[in-house]
């Protein structure tokens, strides 16, 4: 079992829809959870982080964490074509462990 | 302000050769990280420096890989006797502090191709 697993994708949603990205992790001792966005050919950039169970909202983005289920998700509301990218889930206990990423395509 | 810079942006080498990849972190960032990213995969942790010392090198795949940060700023990742499987994008990141939450800012990466 991989330490951090994400939907394989690609995920395609129409413009204006909600995109839902999911991630599970194996280390129950993990403390911090991150979502990075990576455009093709570019480096990852942090868009959200969450430590506590529940939801955290930042603009159109909502991160959700359920430590009991070892599950993290990212919701993108009112998806825009500019949101088209690969979204990486990362989990930190000691070092930062990334999932393989989910490619999101938002169709105009 | 300047972000994390990495040189070269692309490196093509032949199997068996030695390569050095350089990372210049954001000024004032004490923590520096190296990752390797293969196509279709997320970044894979290699090594983490806090200041001049390697605080965690558990991700280095074997003894052909070595990294230094002699003055606590610029870091060099060194790969000896390169193999075709070393081909990947090597990413460097820096953060203000170390463990615990400190946003890691990534450089543009060095694309290494081993022929």
PDB file of C-alpha atoms in Angstrom:
ATOM      1  CA  UNK A   1       0.000   0.000   0.000  1.00  0.00           C
ATOM      2  CA  UNK A   2       1.318   3.417  -0.938  1.00  0.00           C
ATOM      3  CA  UNK A   3       1.711   5.875   1.910  1.00  0.00           C
ATOM      4  CA  UNK A   4      -0.429   8.511   0.191  1.00  0.00           C
ATOM      5  CA  UNK A   5      -2.956   7.560  -2.473  1.00  0.00           C
ATOM      6  CA  UNK A   6      -5.042   9.780  -4.719  1.00  0.00           C
ATOM      7  CA  UNK A   7      -7.693   9.216  -7.389  1.00  0.00           C
ATOM      8  CA  UNK A   8      -5.791   8.262 -10.500  1.00  0.00           C
ATOM      9  CA  UNK A   9      -7.739  10.669 -12.679  1.00  0.00           C
ATOM     10  CA  UNK A  10      -7.922  12.416 -14.972  1.00  0.00           C
ATOM     11  CA  UNK A  11     -10.949  14.184 -13.578  1.00  0.00           C
ATOM     12  CA  UNK A  12     -12.967  16.271 -15.998  1.00  0.00           C
ATOM     13  CA  UNK A  13     -15.598  18.765 -14.842  1.00  0.00           C
ATOM     14  CA  UNK A  14     -17.496  21.518 -16.675  1.00  0.00           C
ATOM     15  CA  UNK A  15     -16.767  25.145 -15.905  1.00  0.00           C
ATOM     16  CA  UNK A  16     -18.698  26.307 -12.847  1.00  0.00           C
ATOM     17  CA  UNK A  17     -19.052  22.833 -11.346  1.00  0.00           C
ATOM     18  CA  UNK A  18     -17.572  21.530  -8.096  1.00  0.00           C
ATOM     19  CA  UNK A  19     -14.411  19.454  -8.446  1.00  0.00           C
ATOM     20  CA  UNK A  20     -13.785  16.907  -5.686  1.00  0.00           C
ATOM     21  CA  UNK A  21     -10.294  15.525  -5.158  1.00  0.00           C
ATOM     22  CA  UNK A  22      -9.624  12.750  -2.666  1.00  0.00           C
ATOM     23  CA  UNK A  23      -6.619  11.405  -0.815  1.00  0.00           C
ATOM     24  CA  UNK A  24      -6.018   8.640   1.719  1.00  0.00           C
ATOM     25  CA  UNK A  25      -2.913   8.090   3.816  1.00  0.00           C
ATOM     26  CA  UNK A  26      -1.537   5.164   5.762  1.00  0.00           C
ATOM     27  CA  UNK A  27       0.422   6.741   8.644  1.00  0.00           C
ATOM     28  CA  UNK A  28      -1.921   7.470  11.547  1.00  0.00           C
ATOM     29  CA  UNK A  29       0.772   9.622  13.109  1.00  0.00           C
ATOM     30  CA  UNK A  30       0.609  12.154  10.291  1.00  0.00           C
ATOM     31  CA  UNK A  31       0.029  15.636  11.586  1.00  0.00           C
ATOM     32  CA  UNK A  32      -0.165  18.069   8.704  1.00  0.00           C
ATOM     33  CA  UNK A  33      -1.883  17.799   5.347  1.00  0.00           C
ATOM     34  CA  UNK A  34      -1.306  19.862   2.252  1.00  0.00           C
ATOM     35  CA  UNK A  35      -2.745  20.354  -1.206  1.00  0.00           C
ATOM     36  CA  UNK A  36      -0.395  21.546  -3.931  1.00  0.00           C
ATOM     37  CA  UNK A  37      -1.276  22.536  -7.474  1.00  0.00           C
ATOM     38  CA  UNK A  38       1.143  21.796 -10.292  1.00  0.00           C
ATOM     39  CA  UNK A  39       0.686  23.155 -13.772  1.00  0.00           C
ATOM     40  CA  UNK A  40       2.242  21.164 -16.579  1.00  0.00           C
ATOM     41  CA  UNK A  41       5.978  21.738 -16.703  1.00  0.00           C
ATOM     42  CA  UNK A  42       5.938  23.870 -13.563  1.00  0.00           C
ATOM     43  CA  UNK A  43       6.815  23.275  -9.927  1.00  0.00           C
ATOM     44  CA  UNK A  44       4.236  22.595  -7.200  1.00  0.00           C
ATOM     45  CA  UNK A  45       2.644  25.524  -5.387  1.00  0.00           C
ATOM     46  CA  UNK A  46       0.832  25.302  -2.059  1.00  0.00           C
ATOM     47  CA  UNK A  47      -2.872  26.115  -2.146  1.00  0.00           C
ATOM     48  CA  UNK A  48      -4.219  24.738   1.157  1.00  0.00           C
ATOM     49  CA  UNK A  49      -3.056  23.168   4.388  1.00  0.00           C
ATOM     50  CA  UNK A  50      -5.071  21.640   7.217  1.00  0.00           C
ATOM     51  CA  UNK A  51      -4.195  20.206  10.618  1.00  0.00           C
ATOM     52  CA  UNK A  52      -7.474  19.602  12.407  1.00  0.00           C
ATOM     53  CA  UNK A  53     -10.443  17.401  11.655  1.00  0.00           C
ATOM     54  CA  UNK A  54     -13.204  19.157   9.790  1.00  0.00           C
ATOM     55  CA  UNK A  55     -13.357  21.695   7.009  1.00  0.00           C
ATOM     56  CA  UNK A  56     -11.152  24.631   6.159  1.00  0.00           C
ATOM     57  CA  UNK A  57     -12.285  27.125   3.554  1.00  0.00           C
ATOM     58  CA  UNK A  58     -10.208  29.582   1.550  1.00  0.00           C
ATOM     59  CA  UNK A  59     -12.060  31.323  -1.246  1.00  0.00           C
ATOM     60  CA  UNK A  60     -13.271  28.721  -3.742  1.00  0.00           C
ATOM     61  CA  UNK A  61     -11.233  25.977  -2.051  1.00  0.00           C
ATOM     62  CA  UNK A  62     -12.300  23.797   0.874  1.00  0.00           C
ATOM     63  CA  UNK A  63     -10.042  21.204   2.452  1.00  0.00           C
ATOM     64  CA  UNK A  64     -11.625  18.445   4.514  1.00  0.00           C
ATOM     65  CA  UNK A  65      -9.785  16.201   6.954  1.00  0.00           C
ATOM     66  CA  UNK A  66     -11.001  13.049   8.680  1.00  0.00           C
ATOM     67  CA  UNK A  67      -8.172  11.549  10.734  1.00  0.00           C
ATOM     68  CA  UNK A  68     -10.242   8.568  11.874  1.00  0.00           C
ATOM     69  CA  UNK A  69     -10.757   7.554   8.259  1.00  0.00           C
ATOM     70  CA  UNK A  70      -7.282   8.776   7.232  1.00  0.00           C
ATOM     71  CA  UNK A  71      -8.874  10.794   4.475  1.00  0.00           C
ATOM     72  CA  UNK A  72      -8.249  14.267   3.080  1.00  0.00           C
ATOM     73  CA  UNK A  73     -10.177  15.946   0.317  1.00  0.00           C
ATOM     74  CA  UNK A  74     -10.144  19.175  -1.642  1.00  0.00           C
ATOM     75  CA  UNK A  75     -13.269  20.747  -3.079  1.00  0.00           C
ATOM     76  CA  UNK A  76     -13.004  23.442  -5.729  1.00  0.00           C
ATOM     77  CA  UNK A  77     -16.216  25.394  -6.179  1.00  0.00           C
ATOM     78  CA  UNK A  78     -17.100  27.282  -9.362  1.00  0.00           C
ATOM     79  CA  UNK A  79     -14.290  25.520 -11.216  1.00  0.00           C
ATOM     80  CA  UNK A  80     -12.513  27.608 -13.845  1.00  0.00           C
ATOM     81  CA  UNK A  81     -10.447  26.513 -16.856  1.00  0.00           C
ATOM     82  CA  UNK A  82      -7.452  28.060 -15.076  1.00  0.00           C
ATOM     83  CA  UNK A  83      -7.892  25.420 -12.331  1.00  0.00           C
ATOM     84  CA  UNK A  84      -6.852  22.761 -14.846  1.00  0.00           C
ATOM     85  CA  UNK A  85      -3.706  21.266 -13.346  1.00  0.00           C
ATOM     86  CA  UNK A  86      -2.451  18.296 -11.367  1.00  0.00           C
ATOM     87  CA  UNK A  87      -3.366  18.434  -7.687  1.00  0.00           C
ATOM     88  CA  UNK A  88      -0.968  16.818  -5.268  1.00  0.00           C
ATOM     89  CA  UNK A  89      -1.910  15.699  -1.778  1.00  0.00           C
ATOM     90  CA  UNK A  90       0.990  15.747   0.692  1.00  0.00           C
ATOM     91  CA  UNK A  91       1.114  14.392   4.217  1.00  0.00           C
ATOM     92  CA  UNK A  92       3.675  15.289   6.874  1.00  0.00           C
ATOM     93  CA  UNK A  93       4.609  13.219   9.883  1.00  0.00           C
ATOM     94  CA  UNK A  94       8.327  13.746   9.691  1.00  0.00           C
ATOM     95  CA  UNK A  95       9.114  14.256   6.029  1.00  0.00           C
ATOM     96  CA  UNK A  96       6.588  15.364   3.440  1.00  0.00           C
ATOM     97  CA  UNK A  97       5.119  12.454   1.462  1.00  0.00           C
ATOM     98  CA  UNK A  98       3.278  13.211  -1.773  1.00  0.00           C
ATOM     99  CA  UNK A  99       0.590  11.257  -3.543  1.00  0.00           C
ATOM    100  CA  UNK A 100       0.882  10.619  -7.256  1.00  0.00           C
ATOM    101  CA  UNK A 101      -1.418  13.511  -8.097  1.00  0.00           C
ATOM    102  CA  UNK A 102      -4.805  13.825  -9.759  1.00  0.00           C
ATOM    103  CA  UNK A 103      -5.069  15.619 -13.069  1.00  0.00           C
ATOM    104  CA  UNK A 104      -8.031  17.974 -13.219  1.00  0.00           C
ATOM    105  CA  UNK A 105      -9.429  19.304 -16.469  1.00  0.00           C
ATOM    106  CA  UNK A 106     -12.089  22.040 -16.373  1.00  0.00           C
ATOM    107  CA  UNK A 107     -13.920  22.301 -19.686  1.00  0.00           C
ATOM    108  CA  UNK A 108     -15.309  25.702 -20.749  1.00  0.00           C
TER     109      UNK A 108
ATOM    110  CA  UNK B   1      11.769  39.014  -4.099  1.00  0.00           C
ATOM    111  CA  UNK B   2      13.734  36.163  -5.598  1.00  0.00           C
ATOM    112  CA  UNK B   3      12.349  32.681  -5.285  1.00  0.00           C
ATOM    113  CA  UNK B   4      14.187  29.380  -5.174  1.00  0.00           C
ATOM    114  CA  UNK B   5      16.486  29.044  -8.148  1.00  0.00           C
ATOM    115  CA  UNK B   6      17.961  25.892  -9.598  1.00  0.00           C
ATOM    116  CA  UNK B   7      20.678  25.385 -12.159  1.00  0.00           C
ATOM    117  CA  UNK B   8      20.930  24.042 -14.719  1.00  0.00           C
ATOM    118  CA  UNK B   9      17.330  23.919 -15.895  1.00  0.00           C
ATOM    119  CA  UNK B  10      18.158  20.961 -18.106  1.00  0.00           C
ATOM    120  CA  UNK B  11      21.014  18.503 -17.949  1.00  0.00           C
ATOM    121  CA  UNK B  12      21.685  15.727 -20.431  1.00  0.00           C
ATOM    122  CA  UNK B  13      24.431  13.295 -19.563  1.00  0.00           C
ATOM    123  CA  UNK B  14      25.609   9.858 -20.470  1.00  0.00           C
ATOM    124  CA  UNK B  15      25.248   6.772 -18.343  1.00  0.00           C
ATOM    125  CA  UNK B  16      28.113   6.487 -15.883  1.00  0.00           C
ATOM    126  CA  UNK B  17      28.895  10.206 -15.738  1.00  0.00           C
ATOM    127  CA  UNK B  18      28.897  12.441 -12.656  1.00  0.00           C
ATOM    128  CA  UNK B  19      26.476  15.357 -12.329  1.00  0.00           C
ATOM    129  CA  UNK B  20      25.945  18.216  -9.914  1.00  0.00           C
ATOM    130  CA  UNK B  21      22.657  20.036  -9.503  1.00  0.00           C
ATOM    131  CA  UNK B  22      22.547  23.354  -7.686  1.00  0.00           C
ATOM    132  CA  UNK B  23      19.858  24.944  -5.568  1.00  0.00           C
ATOM    133  CA  UNK B  24      19.818  28.518  -4.282  1.00  0.00           C
ATOM    134  CA  UNK B  25      17.068  28.874  -1.651  1.00  0.00           C
ATOM    135  CA  UNK B  26      15.091  31.930  -0.680  1.00  0.00           C
ATOM    136  CA  UNK B  27      17.241  34.244   1.419  1.00  0.00           C
ATOM    137  CA  UNK B  28      16.716  33.612   5.122  1.00  0.00           C
ATOM    138  CA  UNK B  29      15.226  30.156   4.704  1.00  0.00           C
ATOM    139  CA  UNK B  30      17.047  27.753   7.000  1.00  0.00           C
ATOM    140  CA  UNK B  31      15.445  24.555   5.729  1.00  0.00           C
ATOM    141  CA  UNK B  32      16.166  23.110   2.307  1.00  0.00           C
ATOM    142  CA  UNK B  33      14.700  19.996   0.698  1.00  0.00           C
ATOM    143  CA  UNK B  34      15.500  17.941  -2.382  1.00  0.00           C
ATOM    144  CA  UNK B  35      12.851  15.907  -4.189  1.00  0.00           C
ATOM    145  CA  UNK B  36      12.805  13.832  -7.345  1.00  0.00           C
ATOM    146  CA  UNK B  37       9.756  13.737  -9.594  1.00  0.00           C
ATOM    147  CA  UNK B  38       9.231  11.190 -12.333  1.00  0.00           C
ATOM    148  CA  UNK B  39       6.610  11.613 -15.027  1.00  0.00           C
ATOM    149  CA  UNK B  40       3.106  11.053 -13.715  1.00  0.00           C
ATOM    150  CA  UNK B  41       4.251  10.805 -10.109  1.00  0.00           C
ATOM    151  CA  UNK B  42       4.334  13.134  -7.152  1.00  0.00           C
ATOM    152  CA  UNK B  43       7.621  14.472  -5.809  1.00  0.00           C
ATOM    153  CA  UNK B  44       9.639  11.884  -3.902  1.00  0.00           C
ATOM    154  CA  UNK B  45      11.561  13.111  -0.840  1.00  0.00           C
ATOM    155  CA  UNK B  46      15.331  12.734  -1.019  1.00  0.00           C
ATOM    156  CA  UNK B  47      16.963  14.803   1.728  1.00  0.00           C
ATOM    157  CA  UNK B  48      16.287  17.655   4.138  1.00  0.00           C
ATOM    158  CA  UNK B  49      18.834  20.158   5.462  1.00  0.00           C
ATOM    159  CA  UNK B  50      18.393  22.303   8.529  1.00  0.00           C
ATOM    160  CA  UNK B  51      21.182  24.831   8.264  1.00  0.00           C
ATOM    161  CA  UNK B  52      24.360  23.102   7.132  1.00  0.00           C
ATOM    162  CA  UNK B  53      23.483  19.639   8.361  1.00  0.00           C
ATOM    163  CA  UNK B  54      21.453  16.908   6.721  1.00  0.00           C
ATOM    164  CA  UNK B  55      18.637  16.377   9.216  1.00  0.00           C
ATOM    165  CA  UNK B  56      17.038  13.564   7.225  1.00  0.00           C
ATOM    166  CA  UNK B  57      18.657  11.785   4.288  1.00  0.00           C
ATOM    167  CA  UNK B  58      16.422   8.734   4.404  1.00  0.00           C
ATOM    168  CA  UNK B  59      15.115   9.336   0.890  1.00  0.00           C
ATOM    169  CA  UNK B  60      18.445   9.102  -0.903  1.00  0.00           C
ATOM    170  CA  UNK B  61      18.050   5.952  -3.008  1.00  0.00           C
ATOM    171  CA  UNK B  62      21.633   4.698  -2.718  1.00  0.00           C
ATOM    172  CA  UNK B  63      25.190   5.805  -2.086  1.00  0.00           C
ATOM    173  CA  UNK B  64      25.538   7.262  -5.576  1.00  0.00           C
ATOM    174  CA  UNK B  65      23.510  10.212  -4.350  1.00  0.00           C
ATOM    175  CA  UNK B  66      24.998  12.809  -2.035  1.00  0.00           C
ATOM    176  CA  UNK B  67      24.084  16.368  -1.138  1.00  0.00           C
ATOM    177  CA  UNK B  68      25.875  19.179   0.652  1.00  0.00           C
ATOM    178  CA  UNK B  69      25.025  22.596   1.995  1.00  0.00           C
ATOM    179  CA  UNK B  70      28.360  23.827   3.356  1.00  0.00           C
ATOM    180  CA  UNK B  71      27.397  27.377   4.313  1.00  0.00           C
ATOM    181  CA  UNK B  72      23.754  26.842   5.092  1.00  0.00           C
ATOM    182  CA  UNK B  73      22.508  28.470   1.920  1.00  0.00           C
ATOM    183  CA  UNK B  74      23.256  27.022  -1.529  1.00  0.00           C
ATOM    184  CA  UNK B  75      22.999  23.250  -1.816  1.00  0.00           C
ATOM    185  CA  UNK B  76      24.414  20.855  -4.376  1.00  0.00           C
ATOM    186  CA  UNK B  77      22.991  17.451  -5.151  1.00  0.00           C
ATOM    187  CA  UNK B  78      25.658  15.150  -6.525  1.00  0.00           C
ATOM    188  CA  UNK B  79      24.979  11.964  -8.457  1.00  0.00           C
ATOM    189  CA  UNK B  80      27.820   9.604  -9.268  1.00  0.00           C
ATOM    190  CA  UNK B  81      27.834   6.935 -11.976  1.00  0.00           C
ATOM    191  CA  UNK B  82      24.487   8.070 -13.328  1.00  0.00           C
ATOM    192  CA  UNK B  83      22.013   5.468 -14.531  1.00  0.00           C
ATOM    193  CA  UNK B  84      19.116   5.798 -16.977  1.00  0.00           C
ATOM    194  CA  UNK B  85      16.727   5.329 -14.054  1.00  0.00           C
ATOM    195  CA  UNK B  86      18.025   8.563 -12.510  1.00  0.00           C
ATOM    196  CA  UNK B  87      16.292  10.523 -15.277  1.00  0.00           C
ATOM    197  CA  UNK B  88      13.695  12.753 -13.614  1.00  0.00           C
ATOM    198  CA  UNK B  89      13.019  16.321 -12.592  1.00  0.00           C
ATOM    199  CA  UNK B  90      14.951  17.183  -9.442  1.00  0.00           C
ATOM    200  CA  UNK B  91      13.109  19.746  -7.352  1.00  0.00           C
ATOM    201  CA  UNK B  92      14.515  21.836  -4.560  1.00  0.00           C
ATOM    202  CA  UNK B  93      12.355  23.573  -1.959  1.00  0.00           C
ATOM    203  CA  UNK B  94      13.101  25.836   0.955  1.00  0.00           C
ATOM    204  CA  UNK B  95      11.179  26.955   3.988  1.00  0.00           C
ATOM    205  CA  UNK B  96      11.642  29.456   6.776  1.00  0.00           C
ATOM    206  CA  UNK B  97      11.906  26.792   9.471  1.00  0.00           C
ATOM    207  CA  UNK B  98      12.176  23.055   9.707  1.00  0.00           C
ATOM    208  CA  UNK B  99       9.786  20.393  10.908  1.00  0.00           C
ATOM    209  CA  UNK B 100       6.198  21.208  11.590  1.00  0.00           C
ATOM    210  CA  UNK B 101       4.286  23.476   9.327  1.00  0.00           C
ATOM    211  CA  UNK B 102       6.462  25.737   7.295  1.00  0.00           C
ATOM    212  CA  UNK B 103       5.377  26.340   3.725  1.00  0.00           C
ATOM    213  CA  UNK B 104       7.845  24.867   1.313  1.00  0.00           C
ATOM    214  CA  UNK B 105       8.527  26.991  -1.758  1.00  0.00           C
ATOM    215  CA  UNK B 106       9.655  25.011  -4.756  1.00  0.00           C
ATOM    216  CA  UNK B 107      12.186  25.942  -7.378  1.00  0.00           C
ATOM    217  CA  UNK B 108      11.588  25.373 -11.103  1.00  0.00           C
ATOM    218  CA  UNK B 109      13.485  22.092 -11.065  1.00  0.00           C
ATOM    219  CA  UNK B 110      16.326  20.574 -13.043  1.00  0.00           C
ATOM    220  CA  UNK B 111      15.324  18.082 -15.697  1.00  0.00           C
ATOM    221  CA  UNK B 112      18.008  15.386 -15.759  1.00  0.00           C
ATOM    222  CA  UNK B 113      18.190  13.049 -18.724  1.00  0.00           C
ATOM    223  CA  UNK B 114      20.618  10.152 -18.624  1.00  0.00           C
ATOM    224  CA  UNK B 115      21.215   8.631 -22.045  1.00  0.00           C
TER     225      UNK B 115
END
